[in-house]
PDB file of C-alpha atoms in Angstrom:
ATOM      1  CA  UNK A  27      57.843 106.369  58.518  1.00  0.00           C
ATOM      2  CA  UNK A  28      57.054 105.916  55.056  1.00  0.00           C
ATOM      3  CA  UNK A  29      59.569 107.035  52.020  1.00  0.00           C
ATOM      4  CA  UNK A  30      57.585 109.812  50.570  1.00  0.00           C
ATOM      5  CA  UNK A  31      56.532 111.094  54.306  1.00  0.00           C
ATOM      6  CA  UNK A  32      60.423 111.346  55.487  1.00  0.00           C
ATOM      7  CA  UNK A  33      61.568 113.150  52.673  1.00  0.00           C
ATOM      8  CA  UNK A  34      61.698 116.644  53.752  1.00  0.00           C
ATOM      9  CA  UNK A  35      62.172 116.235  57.394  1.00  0.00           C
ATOM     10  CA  UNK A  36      65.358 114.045  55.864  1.00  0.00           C
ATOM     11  CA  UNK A  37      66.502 117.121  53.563  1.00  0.00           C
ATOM     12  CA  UNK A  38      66.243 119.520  56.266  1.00  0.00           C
ATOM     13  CA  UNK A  39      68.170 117.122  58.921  1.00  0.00           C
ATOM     14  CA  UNK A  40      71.579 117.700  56.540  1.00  0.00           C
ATOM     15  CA  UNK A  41      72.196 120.981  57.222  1.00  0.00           C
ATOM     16  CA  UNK A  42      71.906 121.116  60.786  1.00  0.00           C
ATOM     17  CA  UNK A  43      71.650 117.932  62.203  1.00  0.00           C
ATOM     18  CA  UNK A  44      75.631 118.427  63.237  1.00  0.00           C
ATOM     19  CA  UNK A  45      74.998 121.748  64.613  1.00  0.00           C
ATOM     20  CA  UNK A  46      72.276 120.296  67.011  1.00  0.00           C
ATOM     21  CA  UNK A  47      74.652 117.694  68.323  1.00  0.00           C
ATOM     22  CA  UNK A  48      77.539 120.495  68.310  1.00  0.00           C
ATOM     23  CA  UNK A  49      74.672 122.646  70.478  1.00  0.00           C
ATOM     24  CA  UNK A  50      74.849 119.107  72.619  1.00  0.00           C
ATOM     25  CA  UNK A  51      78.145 118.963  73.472  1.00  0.00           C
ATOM     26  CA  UNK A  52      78.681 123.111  74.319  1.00  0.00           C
ATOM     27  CA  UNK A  53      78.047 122.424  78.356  1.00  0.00           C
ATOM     28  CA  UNK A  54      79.497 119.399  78.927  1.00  0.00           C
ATOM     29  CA  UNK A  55      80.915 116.154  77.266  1.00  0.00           C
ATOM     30  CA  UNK A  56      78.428 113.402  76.543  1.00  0.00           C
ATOM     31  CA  UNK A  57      78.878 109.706  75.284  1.00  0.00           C
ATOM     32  CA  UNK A  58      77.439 108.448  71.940  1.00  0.00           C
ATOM     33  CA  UNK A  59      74.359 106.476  73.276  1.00  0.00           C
ATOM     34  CA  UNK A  60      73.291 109.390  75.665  1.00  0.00           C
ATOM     35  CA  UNK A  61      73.783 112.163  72.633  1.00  0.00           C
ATOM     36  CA  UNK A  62      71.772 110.031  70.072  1.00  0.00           C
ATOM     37  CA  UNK A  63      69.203 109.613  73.345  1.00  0.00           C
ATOM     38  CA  UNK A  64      68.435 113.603  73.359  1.00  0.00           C
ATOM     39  CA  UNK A  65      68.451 114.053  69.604  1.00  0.00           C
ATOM     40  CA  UNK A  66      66.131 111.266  69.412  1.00  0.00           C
ATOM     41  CA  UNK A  67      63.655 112.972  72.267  1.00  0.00           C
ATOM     42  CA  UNK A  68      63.122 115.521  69.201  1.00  0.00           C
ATOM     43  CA  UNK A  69      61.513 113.263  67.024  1.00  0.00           C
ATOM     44  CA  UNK A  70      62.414 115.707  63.355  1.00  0.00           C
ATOM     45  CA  UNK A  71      65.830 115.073  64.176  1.00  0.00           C
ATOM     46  CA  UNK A  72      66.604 111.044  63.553  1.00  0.00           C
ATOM     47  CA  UNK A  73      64.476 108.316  62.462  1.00  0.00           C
ATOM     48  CA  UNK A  74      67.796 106.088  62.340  1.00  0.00           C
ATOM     49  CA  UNK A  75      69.650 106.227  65.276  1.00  0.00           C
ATOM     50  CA  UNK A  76      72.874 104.665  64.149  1.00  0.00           C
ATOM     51  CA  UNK A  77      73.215 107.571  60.984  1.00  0.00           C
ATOM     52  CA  UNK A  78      74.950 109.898  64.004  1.00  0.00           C
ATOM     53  CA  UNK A  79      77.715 107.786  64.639  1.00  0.00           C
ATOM     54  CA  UNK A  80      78.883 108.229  60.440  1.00  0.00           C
ATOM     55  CA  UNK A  81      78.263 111.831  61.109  1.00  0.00           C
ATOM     56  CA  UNK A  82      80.072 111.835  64.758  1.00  0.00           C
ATOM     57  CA  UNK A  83      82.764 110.450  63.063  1.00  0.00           C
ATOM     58  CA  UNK A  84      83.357 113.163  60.072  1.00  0.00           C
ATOM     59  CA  UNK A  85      82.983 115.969  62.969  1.00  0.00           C
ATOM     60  CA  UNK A  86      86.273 113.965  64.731  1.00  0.00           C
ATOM     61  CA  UNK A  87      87.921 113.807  61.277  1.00  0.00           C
ATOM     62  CA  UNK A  88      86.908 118.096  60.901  1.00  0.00           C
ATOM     63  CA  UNK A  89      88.428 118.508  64.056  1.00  0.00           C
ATOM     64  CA  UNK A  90      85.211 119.576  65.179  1.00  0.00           C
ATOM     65  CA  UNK A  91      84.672 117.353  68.129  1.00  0.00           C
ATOM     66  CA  UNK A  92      88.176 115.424  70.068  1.00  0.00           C
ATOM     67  CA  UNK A  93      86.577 112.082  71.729  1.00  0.00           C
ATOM     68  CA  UNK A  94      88.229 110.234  75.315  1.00  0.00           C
ATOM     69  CA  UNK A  95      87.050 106.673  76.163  1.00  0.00           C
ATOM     70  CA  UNK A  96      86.366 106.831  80.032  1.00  0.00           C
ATOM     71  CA  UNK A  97      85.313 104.143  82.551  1.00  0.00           C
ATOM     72  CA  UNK A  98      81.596 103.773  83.480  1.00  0.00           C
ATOM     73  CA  UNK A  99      80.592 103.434  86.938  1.00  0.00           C
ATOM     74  CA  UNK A 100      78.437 100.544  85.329  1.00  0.00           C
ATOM     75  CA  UNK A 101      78.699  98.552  82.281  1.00  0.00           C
ATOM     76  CA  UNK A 102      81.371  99.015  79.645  1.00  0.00           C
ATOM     77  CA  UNK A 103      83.892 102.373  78.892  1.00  0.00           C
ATOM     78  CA  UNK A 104      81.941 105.155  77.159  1.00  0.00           C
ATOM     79  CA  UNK A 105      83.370 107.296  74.177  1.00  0.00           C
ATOM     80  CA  UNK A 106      82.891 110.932  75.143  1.00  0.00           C
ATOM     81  CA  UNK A 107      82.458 113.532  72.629  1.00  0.00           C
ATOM     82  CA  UNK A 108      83.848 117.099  73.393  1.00  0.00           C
ATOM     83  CA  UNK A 109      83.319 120.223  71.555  1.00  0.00           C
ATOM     84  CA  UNK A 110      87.228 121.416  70.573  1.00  0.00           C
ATOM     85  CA  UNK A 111      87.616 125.147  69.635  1.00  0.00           C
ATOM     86  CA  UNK A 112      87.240 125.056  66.000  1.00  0.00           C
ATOM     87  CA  UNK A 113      83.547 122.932  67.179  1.00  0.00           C
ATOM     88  CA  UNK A 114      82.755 126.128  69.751  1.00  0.00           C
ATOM     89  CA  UNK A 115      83.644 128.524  66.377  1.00  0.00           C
ATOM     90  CA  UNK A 116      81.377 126.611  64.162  1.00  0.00           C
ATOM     91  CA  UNK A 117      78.682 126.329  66.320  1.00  0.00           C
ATOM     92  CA  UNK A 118      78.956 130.185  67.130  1.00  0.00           C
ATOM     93  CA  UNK A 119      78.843 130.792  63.188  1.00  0.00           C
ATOM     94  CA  UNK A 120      75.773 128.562  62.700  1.00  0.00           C
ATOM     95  CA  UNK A 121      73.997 130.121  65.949  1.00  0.00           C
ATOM     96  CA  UNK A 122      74.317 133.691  64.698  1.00  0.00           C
ATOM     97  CA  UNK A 123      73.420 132.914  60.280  1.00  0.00           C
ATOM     98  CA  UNK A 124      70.381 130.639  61.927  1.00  0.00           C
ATOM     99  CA  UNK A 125      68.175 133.747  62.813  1.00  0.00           C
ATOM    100  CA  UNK A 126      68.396 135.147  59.517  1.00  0.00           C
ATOM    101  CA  UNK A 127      67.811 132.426  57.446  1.00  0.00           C
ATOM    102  CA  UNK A 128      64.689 131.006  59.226  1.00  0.00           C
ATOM    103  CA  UNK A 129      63.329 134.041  59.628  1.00  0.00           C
ATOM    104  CA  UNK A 130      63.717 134.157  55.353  1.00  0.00           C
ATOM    105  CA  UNK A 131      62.009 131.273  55.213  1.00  0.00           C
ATOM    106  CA  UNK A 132      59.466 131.921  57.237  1.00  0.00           C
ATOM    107  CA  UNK A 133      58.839 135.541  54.892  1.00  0.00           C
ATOM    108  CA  UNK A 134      58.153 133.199  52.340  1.00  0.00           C
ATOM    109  CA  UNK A 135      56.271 130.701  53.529  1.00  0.00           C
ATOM    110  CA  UNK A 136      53.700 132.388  55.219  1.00  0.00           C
ATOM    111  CA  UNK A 137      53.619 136.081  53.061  1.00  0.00           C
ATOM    112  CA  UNK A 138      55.475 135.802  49.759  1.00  0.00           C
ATOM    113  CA  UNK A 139      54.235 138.832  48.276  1.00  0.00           C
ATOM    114  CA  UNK A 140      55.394 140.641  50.801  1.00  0.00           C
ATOM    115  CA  UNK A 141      57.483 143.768  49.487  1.00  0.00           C
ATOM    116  CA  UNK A 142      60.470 143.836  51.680  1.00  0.00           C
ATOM    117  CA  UNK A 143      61.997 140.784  53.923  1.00  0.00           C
TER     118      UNK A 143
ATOM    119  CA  UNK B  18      83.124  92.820  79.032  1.00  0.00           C
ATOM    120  CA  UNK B  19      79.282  91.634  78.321  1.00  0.00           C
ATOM    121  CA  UNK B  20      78.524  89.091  75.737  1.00  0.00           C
ATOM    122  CA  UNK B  21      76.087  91.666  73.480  1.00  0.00           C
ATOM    123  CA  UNK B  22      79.025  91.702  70.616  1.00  0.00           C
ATOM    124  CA  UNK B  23      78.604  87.606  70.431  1.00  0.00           C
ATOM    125  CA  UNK B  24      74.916  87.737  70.386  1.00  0.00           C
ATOM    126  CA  UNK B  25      74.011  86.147  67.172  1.00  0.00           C
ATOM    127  CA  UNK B  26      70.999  89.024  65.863  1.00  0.00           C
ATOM    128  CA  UNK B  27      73.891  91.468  67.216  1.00  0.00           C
ATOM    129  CA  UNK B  28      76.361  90.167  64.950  1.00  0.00           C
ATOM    130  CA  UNK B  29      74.060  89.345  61.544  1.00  0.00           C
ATOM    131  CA  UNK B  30      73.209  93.191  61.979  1.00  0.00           C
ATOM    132  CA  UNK B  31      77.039  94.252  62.432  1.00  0.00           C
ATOM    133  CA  UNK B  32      77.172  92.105  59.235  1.00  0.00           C
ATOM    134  CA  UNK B  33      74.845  93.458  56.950  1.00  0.00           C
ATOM    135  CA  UNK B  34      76.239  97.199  57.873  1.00  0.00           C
ATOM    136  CA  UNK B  35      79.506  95.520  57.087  1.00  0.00           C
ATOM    137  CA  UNK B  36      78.254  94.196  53.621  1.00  0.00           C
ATOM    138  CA  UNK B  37      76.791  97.234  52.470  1.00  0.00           C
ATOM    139  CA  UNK B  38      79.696  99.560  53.413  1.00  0.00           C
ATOM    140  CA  UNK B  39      82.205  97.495  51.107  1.00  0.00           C
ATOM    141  CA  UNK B  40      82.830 100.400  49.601  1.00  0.00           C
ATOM    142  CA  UNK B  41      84.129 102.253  52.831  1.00  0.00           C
ATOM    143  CA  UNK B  42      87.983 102.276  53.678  1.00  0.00           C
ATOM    144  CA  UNK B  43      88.616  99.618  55.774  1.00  0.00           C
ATOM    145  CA  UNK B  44      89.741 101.905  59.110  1.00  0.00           C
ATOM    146  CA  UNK B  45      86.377 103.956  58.470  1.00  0.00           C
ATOM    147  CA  UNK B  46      84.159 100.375  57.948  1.00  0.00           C
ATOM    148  CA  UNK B  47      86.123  99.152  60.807  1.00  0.00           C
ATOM    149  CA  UNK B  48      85.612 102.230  63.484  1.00  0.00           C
ATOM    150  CA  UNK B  49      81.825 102.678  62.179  1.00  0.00           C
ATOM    151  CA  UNK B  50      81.236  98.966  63.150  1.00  0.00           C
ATOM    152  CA  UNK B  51      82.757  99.646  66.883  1.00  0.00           C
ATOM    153  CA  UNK B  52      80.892 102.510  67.244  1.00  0.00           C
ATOM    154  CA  UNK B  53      77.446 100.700  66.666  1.00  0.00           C
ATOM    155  CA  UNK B  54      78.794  97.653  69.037  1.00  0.00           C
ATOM    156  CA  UNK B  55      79.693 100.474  71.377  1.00  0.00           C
ATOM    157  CA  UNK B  56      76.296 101.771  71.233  1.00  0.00           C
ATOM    158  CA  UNK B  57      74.667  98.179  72.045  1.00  0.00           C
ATOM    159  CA  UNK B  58      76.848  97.547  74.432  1.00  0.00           C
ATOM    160  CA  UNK B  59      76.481 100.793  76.398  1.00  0.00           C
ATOM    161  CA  UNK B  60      72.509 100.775  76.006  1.00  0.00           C
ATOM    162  CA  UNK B  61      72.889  97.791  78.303  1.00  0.00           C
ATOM    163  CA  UNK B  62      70.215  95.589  76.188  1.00  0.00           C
ATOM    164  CA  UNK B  63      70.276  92.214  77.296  1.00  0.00           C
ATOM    165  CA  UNK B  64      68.329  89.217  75.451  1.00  0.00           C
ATOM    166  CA  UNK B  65      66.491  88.951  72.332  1.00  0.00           C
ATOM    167  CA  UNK B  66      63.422  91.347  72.583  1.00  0.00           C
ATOM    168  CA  UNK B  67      65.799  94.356  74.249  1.00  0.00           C
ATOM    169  CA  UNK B  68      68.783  93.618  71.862  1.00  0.00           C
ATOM    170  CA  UNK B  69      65.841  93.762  68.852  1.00  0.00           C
ATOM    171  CA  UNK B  70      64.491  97.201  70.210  1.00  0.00           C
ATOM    172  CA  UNK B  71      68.072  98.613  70.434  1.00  0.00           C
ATOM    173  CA  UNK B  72      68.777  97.359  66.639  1.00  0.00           C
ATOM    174  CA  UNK B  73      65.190  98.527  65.360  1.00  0.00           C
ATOM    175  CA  UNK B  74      66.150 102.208  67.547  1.00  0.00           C
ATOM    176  CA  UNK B  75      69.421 102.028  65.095  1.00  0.00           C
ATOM    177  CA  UNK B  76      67.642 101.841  61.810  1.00  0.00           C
ATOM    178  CA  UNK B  77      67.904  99.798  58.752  1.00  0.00           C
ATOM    179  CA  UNK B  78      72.196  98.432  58.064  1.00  0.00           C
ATOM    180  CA  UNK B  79      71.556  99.960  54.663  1.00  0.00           C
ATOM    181  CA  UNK B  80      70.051 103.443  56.004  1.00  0.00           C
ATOM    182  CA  UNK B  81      73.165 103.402  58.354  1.00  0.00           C
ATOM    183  CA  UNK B  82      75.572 102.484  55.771  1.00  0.00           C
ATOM    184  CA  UNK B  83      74.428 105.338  52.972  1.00  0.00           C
ATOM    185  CA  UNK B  84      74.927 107.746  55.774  1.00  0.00           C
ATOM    186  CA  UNK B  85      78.541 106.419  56.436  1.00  0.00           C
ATOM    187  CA  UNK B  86      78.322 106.497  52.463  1.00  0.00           C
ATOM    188  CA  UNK B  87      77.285 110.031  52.102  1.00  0.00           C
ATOM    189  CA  UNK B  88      79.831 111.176  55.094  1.00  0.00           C
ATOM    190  CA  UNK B  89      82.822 110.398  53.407  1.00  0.00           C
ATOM    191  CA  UNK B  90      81.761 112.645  50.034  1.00  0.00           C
ATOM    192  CA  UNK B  91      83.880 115.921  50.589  1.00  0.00           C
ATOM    193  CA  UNK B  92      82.001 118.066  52.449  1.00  0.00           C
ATOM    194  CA  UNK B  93      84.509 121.273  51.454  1.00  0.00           C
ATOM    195  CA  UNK B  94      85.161 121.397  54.945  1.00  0.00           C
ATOM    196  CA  UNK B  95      89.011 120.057  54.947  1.00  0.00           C
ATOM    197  CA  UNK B  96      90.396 117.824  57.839  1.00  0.00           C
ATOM    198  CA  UNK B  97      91.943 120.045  60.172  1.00  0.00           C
ATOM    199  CA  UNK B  98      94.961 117.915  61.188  1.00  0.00           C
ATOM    200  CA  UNK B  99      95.633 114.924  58.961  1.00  0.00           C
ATOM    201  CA  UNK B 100      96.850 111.538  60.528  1.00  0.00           C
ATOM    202  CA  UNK B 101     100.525 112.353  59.634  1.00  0.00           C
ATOM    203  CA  UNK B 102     100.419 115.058  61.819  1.00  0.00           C
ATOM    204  CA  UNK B 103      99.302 113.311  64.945  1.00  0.00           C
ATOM    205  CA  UNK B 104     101.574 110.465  64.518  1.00  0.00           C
ATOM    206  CA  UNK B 105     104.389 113.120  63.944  1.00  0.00           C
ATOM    207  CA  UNK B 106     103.663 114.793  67.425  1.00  0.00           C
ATOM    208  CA  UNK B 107     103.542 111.281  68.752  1.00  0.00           C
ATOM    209  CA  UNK B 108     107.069 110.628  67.533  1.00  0.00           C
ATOM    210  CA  UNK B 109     108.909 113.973  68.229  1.00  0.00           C
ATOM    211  CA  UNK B 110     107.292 113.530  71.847  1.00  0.00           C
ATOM    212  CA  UNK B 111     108.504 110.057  72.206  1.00  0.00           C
ATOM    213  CA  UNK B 112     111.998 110.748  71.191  1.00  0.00           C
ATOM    214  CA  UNK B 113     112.385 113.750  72.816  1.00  0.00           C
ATOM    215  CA  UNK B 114     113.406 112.405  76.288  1.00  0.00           C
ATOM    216  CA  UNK B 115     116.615 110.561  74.742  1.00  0.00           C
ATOM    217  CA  UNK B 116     117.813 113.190  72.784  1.00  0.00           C
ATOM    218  CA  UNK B 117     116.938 115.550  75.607  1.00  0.00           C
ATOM    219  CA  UNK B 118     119.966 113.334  77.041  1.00  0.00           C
ATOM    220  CA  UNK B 119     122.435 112.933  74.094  1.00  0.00           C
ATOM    221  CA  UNK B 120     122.110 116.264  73.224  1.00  0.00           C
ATOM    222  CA  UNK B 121     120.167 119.254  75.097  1.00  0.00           C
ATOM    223  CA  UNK B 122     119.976 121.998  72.647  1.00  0.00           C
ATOM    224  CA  UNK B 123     118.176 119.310  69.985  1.00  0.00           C
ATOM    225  CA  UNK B 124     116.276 117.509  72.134  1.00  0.00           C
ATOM    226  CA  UNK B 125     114.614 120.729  73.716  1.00  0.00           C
ATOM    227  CA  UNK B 126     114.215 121.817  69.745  1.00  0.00           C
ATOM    228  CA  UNK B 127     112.431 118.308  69.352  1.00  0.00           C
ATOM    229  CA  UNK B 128     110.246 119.013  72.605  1.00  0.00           C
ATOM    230  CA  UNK B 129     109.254 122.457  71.698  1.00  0.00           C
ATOM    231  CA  UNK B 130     107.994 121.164  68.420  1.00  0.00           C
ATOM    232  CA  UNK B 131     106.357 118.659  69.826  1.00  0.00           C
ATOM    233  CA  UNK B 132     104.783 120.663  72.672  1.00  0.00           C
ATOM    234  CA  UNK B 133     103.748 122.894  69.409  1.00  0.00           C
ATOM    235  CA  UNK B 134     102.123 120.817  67.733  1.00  0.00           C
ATOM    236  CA  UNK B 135     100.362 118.816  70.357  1.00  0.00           C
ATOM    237  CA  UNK B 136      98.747 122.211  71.382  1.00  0.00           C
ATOM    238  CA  UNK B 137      97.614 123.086  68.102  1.00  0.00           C
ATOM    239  CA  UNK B 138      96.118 119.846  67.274  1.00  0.00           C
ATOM    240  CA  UNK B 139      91.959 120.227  67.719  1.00  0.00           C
ATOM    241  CA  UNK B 140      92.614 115.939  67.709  1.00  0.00           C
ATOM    242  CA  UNK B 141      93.116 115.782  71.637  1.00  0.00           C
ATOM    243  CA  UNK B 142      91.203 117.017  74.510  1.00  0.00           C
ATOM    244  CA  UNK B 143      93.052 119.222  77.190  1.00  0.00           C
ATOM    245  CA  UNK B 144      93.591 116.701  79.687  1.00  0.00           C
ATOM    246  CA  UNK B 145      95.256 114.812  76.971  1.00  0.00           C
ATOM    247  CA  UNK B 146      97.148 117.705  76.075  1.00  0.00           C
ATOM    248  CA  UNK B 147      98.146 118.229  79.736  1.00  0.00           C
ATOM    249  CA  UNK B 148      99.103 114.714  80.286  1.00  0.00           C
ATOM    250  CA  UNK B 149     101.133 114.678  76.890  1.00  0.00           C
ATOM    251  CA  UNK B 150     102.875 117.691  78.074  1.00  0.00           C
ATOM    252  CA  UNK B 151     103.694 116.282  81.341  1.00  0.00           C
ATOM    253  CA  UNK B 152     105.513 113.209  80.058  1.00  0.00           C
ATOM    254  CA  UNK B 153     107.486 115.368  77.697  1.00  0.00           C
ATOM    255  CA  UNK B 154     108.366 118.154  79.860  1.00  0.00           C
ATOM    256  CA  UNK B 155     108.975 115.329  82.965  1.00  0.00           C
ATOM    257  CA  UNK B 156     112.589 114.361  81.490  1.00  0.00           C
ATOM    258  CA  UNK B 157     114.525 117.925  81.500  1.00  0.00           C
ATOM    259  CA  UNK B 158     112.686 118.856  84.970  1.00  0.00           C
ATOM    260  CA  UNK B 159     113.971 115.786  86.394  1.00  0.00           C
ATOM    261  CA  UNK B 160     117.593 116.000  84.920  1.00  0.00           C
ATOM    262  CA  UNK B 161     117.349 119.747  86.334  1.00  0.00           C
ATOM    263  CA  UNK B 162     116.506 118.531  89.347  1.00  0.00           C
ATOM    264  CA  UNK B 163     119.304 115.901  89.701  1.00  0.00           C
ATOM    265  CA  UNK B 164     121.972 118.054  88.701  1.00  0.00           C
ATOM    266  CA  UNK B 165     120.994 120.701  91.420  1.00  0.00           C
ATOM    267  CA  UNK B 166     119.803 118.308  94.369  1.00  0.00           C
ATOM    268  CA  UNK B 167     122.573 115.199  93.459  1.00  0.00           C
ATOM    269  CA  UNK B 168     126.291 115.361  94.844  1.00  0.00           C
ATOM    270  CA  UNK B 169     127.678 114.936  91.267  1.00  0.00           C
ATOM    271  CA  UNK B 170     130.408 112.556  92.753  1.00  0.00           C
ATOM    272  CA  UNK B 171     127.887 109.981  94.112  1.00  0.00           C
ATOM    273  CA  UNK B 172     126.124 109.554  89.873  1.00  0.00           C
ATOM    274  CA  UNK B 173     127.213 105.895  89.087  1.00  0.00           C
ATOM    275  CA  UNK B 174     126.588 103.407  86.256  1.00  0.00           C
ATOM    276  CA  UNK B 175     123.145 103.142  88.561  1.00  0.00           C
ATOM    277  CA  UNK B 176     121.595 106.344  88.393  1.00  0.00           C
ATOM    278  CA  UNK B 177     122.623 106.698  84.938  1.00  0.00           C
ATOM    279  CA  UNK B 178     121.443 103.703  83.938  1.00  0.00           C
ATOM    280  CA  UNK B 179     117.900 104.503  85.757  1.00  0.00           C
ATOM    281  CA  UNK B 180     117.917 108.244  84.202  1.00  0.00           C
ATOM    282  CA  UNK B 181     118.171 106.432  80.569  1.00  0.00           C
ATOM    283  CA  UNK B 182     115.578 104.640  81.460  1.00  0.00           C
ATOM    284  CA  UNK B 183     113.496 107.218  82.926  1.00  0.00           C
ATOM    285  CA  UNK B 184     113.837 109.422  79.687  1.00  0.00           C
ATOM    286  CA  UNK B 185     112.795 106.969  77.582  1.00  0.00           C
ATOM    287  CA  UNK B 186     109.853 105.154  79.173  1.00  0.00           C
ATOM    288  CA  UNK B 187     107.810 108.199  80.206  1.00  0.00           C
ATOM    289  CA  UNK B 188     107.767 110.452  76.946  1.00  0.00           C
ATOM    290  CA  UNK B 189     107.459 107.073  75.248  1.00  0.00           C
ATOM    291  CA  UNK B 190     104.455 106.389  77.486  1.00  0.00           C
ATOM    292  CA  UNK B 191     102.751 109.505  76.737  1.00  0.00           C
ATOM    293  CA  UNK B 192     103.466 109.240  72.881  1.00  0.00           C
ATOM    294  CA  UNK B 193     101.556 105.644  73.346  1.00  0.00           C
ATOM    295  CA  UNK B 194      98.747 107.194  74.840  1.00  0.00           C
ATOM    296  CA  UNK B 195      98.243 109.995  72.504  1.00  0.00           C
ATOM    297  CA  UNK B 196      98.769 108.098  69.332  1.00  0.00           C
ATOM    298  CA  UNK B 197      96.165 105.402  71.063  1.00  0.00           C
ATOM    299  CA  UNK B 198      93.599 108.858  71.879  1.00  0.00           C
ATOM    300  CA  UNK B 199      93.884 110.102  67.772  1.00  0.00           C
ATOM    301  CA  UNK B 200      92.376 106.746  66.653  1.00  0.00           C
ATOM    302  CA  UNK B 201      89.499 106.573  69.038  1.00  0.00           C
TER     303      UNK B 201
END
């Protein structure tokens, strides 16, 4: 994808990229390859695969995630990600402001002389 | 353990992330560069035209590295538990068994903190927790248990010897592993 053409997919990715993989991880633990794999089957959400692991890595140092290498039935051990409590608080946080502020945006996008939001 | 990490466009990618993340600390550079040898390893590509496709899926090194970049700017949202603190439950847990032994009333002080900390700590998962808590708590339950099951007459140099040993193998053990868990 060109420069000009990612640039506001890119700028909306910040803010909630890390609450989509948080939203991952709220059932069950995955490992890095097969988190990137379901992020990456929305195509908004990465262009660069490898960019998750910098961010998987600030969520660890957050406390927001705890990871556990386990053995693989095939092929090498797997980091697994799981969601610790202060993650499950976040993500709660995020999932209740989220409503609100895309329905804003919406009231502005599509009727911005609209009198009351 | 597959030969992906040797794999010569494997490691001139690993390289170039490498160069442009100079400015990283070297633990961050370090786990950043395992995690994306992780990733090609686990994606099970094998020669050239699979192990180009899983680079290509990983984007540009320099695309990577700004986002490693850009990750380590303060986000406002403080670490919750600092390395100090993880390596001080690690300690208090280790030592806990032998001073369990030279002197109750401290070492169950030391264990409680420990256990206390552990607990707290968003750094482990449960089972680590559990498994922690198990080799620190396994030293008093199993001097309980000898001096309520043993004929106190029949404790030589052996058992003695073997309950040292015993107290300071297994919360040693469990330190190792947690300590070993924190910097994955």
């Amino acid at each position: 994808m060109n420069e000009a053409g990612d640039r506001v997919p890119s700028q909306l990715r910040k803010g909630v990229l890390e609450y989509c993989v948080l939203a991952l991880l709220r059932d069950e633990p995955k490992y890095g390859v097969e988190l990137v794999a379901e992020l990456s089957a929305v195509s908004v959400m990465t262009t660069s695969q490898g960019t998750i692991y910098p961010l998987l890595s600030r969520l660890r140092r957050e406390g927001l995630v705890a990871t556990e290498l386990r053995d693989s039935p095939s092929g090498p051990p797997r980091r697994y990600y799981t969601l610790t409590g202060v993650g499950r608080a976040s993500l709660a946080e995020f999932a209740q402001a989220w409503p609100l502020f895309r329905d804003a945006v919406d009231h502005f996008l599509t009727d911005p002389q609209g009198d009351s939001a | 353990m597959n030969t992906t990490d040797r794999h010569p466009l494997v490691a001139a990618y690993l390289d170039a992330v490498a160069r442009e993340t100079a400015e990283l600390p070297a633990e961050r550079r370090a786990e950043l560069l395992a995690d994306l040898r992780e990733h090609i390893e686990v994606s099970g590509a094998e020669g050239d035209d699979q192990i180009r496709a899983a680079l290509a899926g990983l984007g540009e090194p320099r695309t990577v590295a700004a986002s490693a970049l850009a990750e380590e700017a303060p986000t406002g949202r403080a670490p919750v538990s600092g390395p100090v603190r993880g390596r001080l439950t690690a300690v208090l847990l280790g030592a806990s068994g032998v001073l369990l032994l030279l002197n109750p009333w401290v070492g169950a002080v030391v264990l409680i903190a420990a256990l206390v900390l552990l607990w707290g700590a968003p750094r482990w998962t449960g089972r680590q927790k559990a498994l922690g808590t198990a080799a620190g708590v396994a030293v008093p339950v199993a001097v309980l248990l000898g001096v309520l099951l043993a004929d106190a007459s029949r404790i030589g140099i052996v058992e003695l010897l073997l309950m040292l040993v015993f107290s300071l193998v297994v919360p040693l053990l469990g330190a190792v592993m947690l300590l070993r868990a924190a910097r994955r």
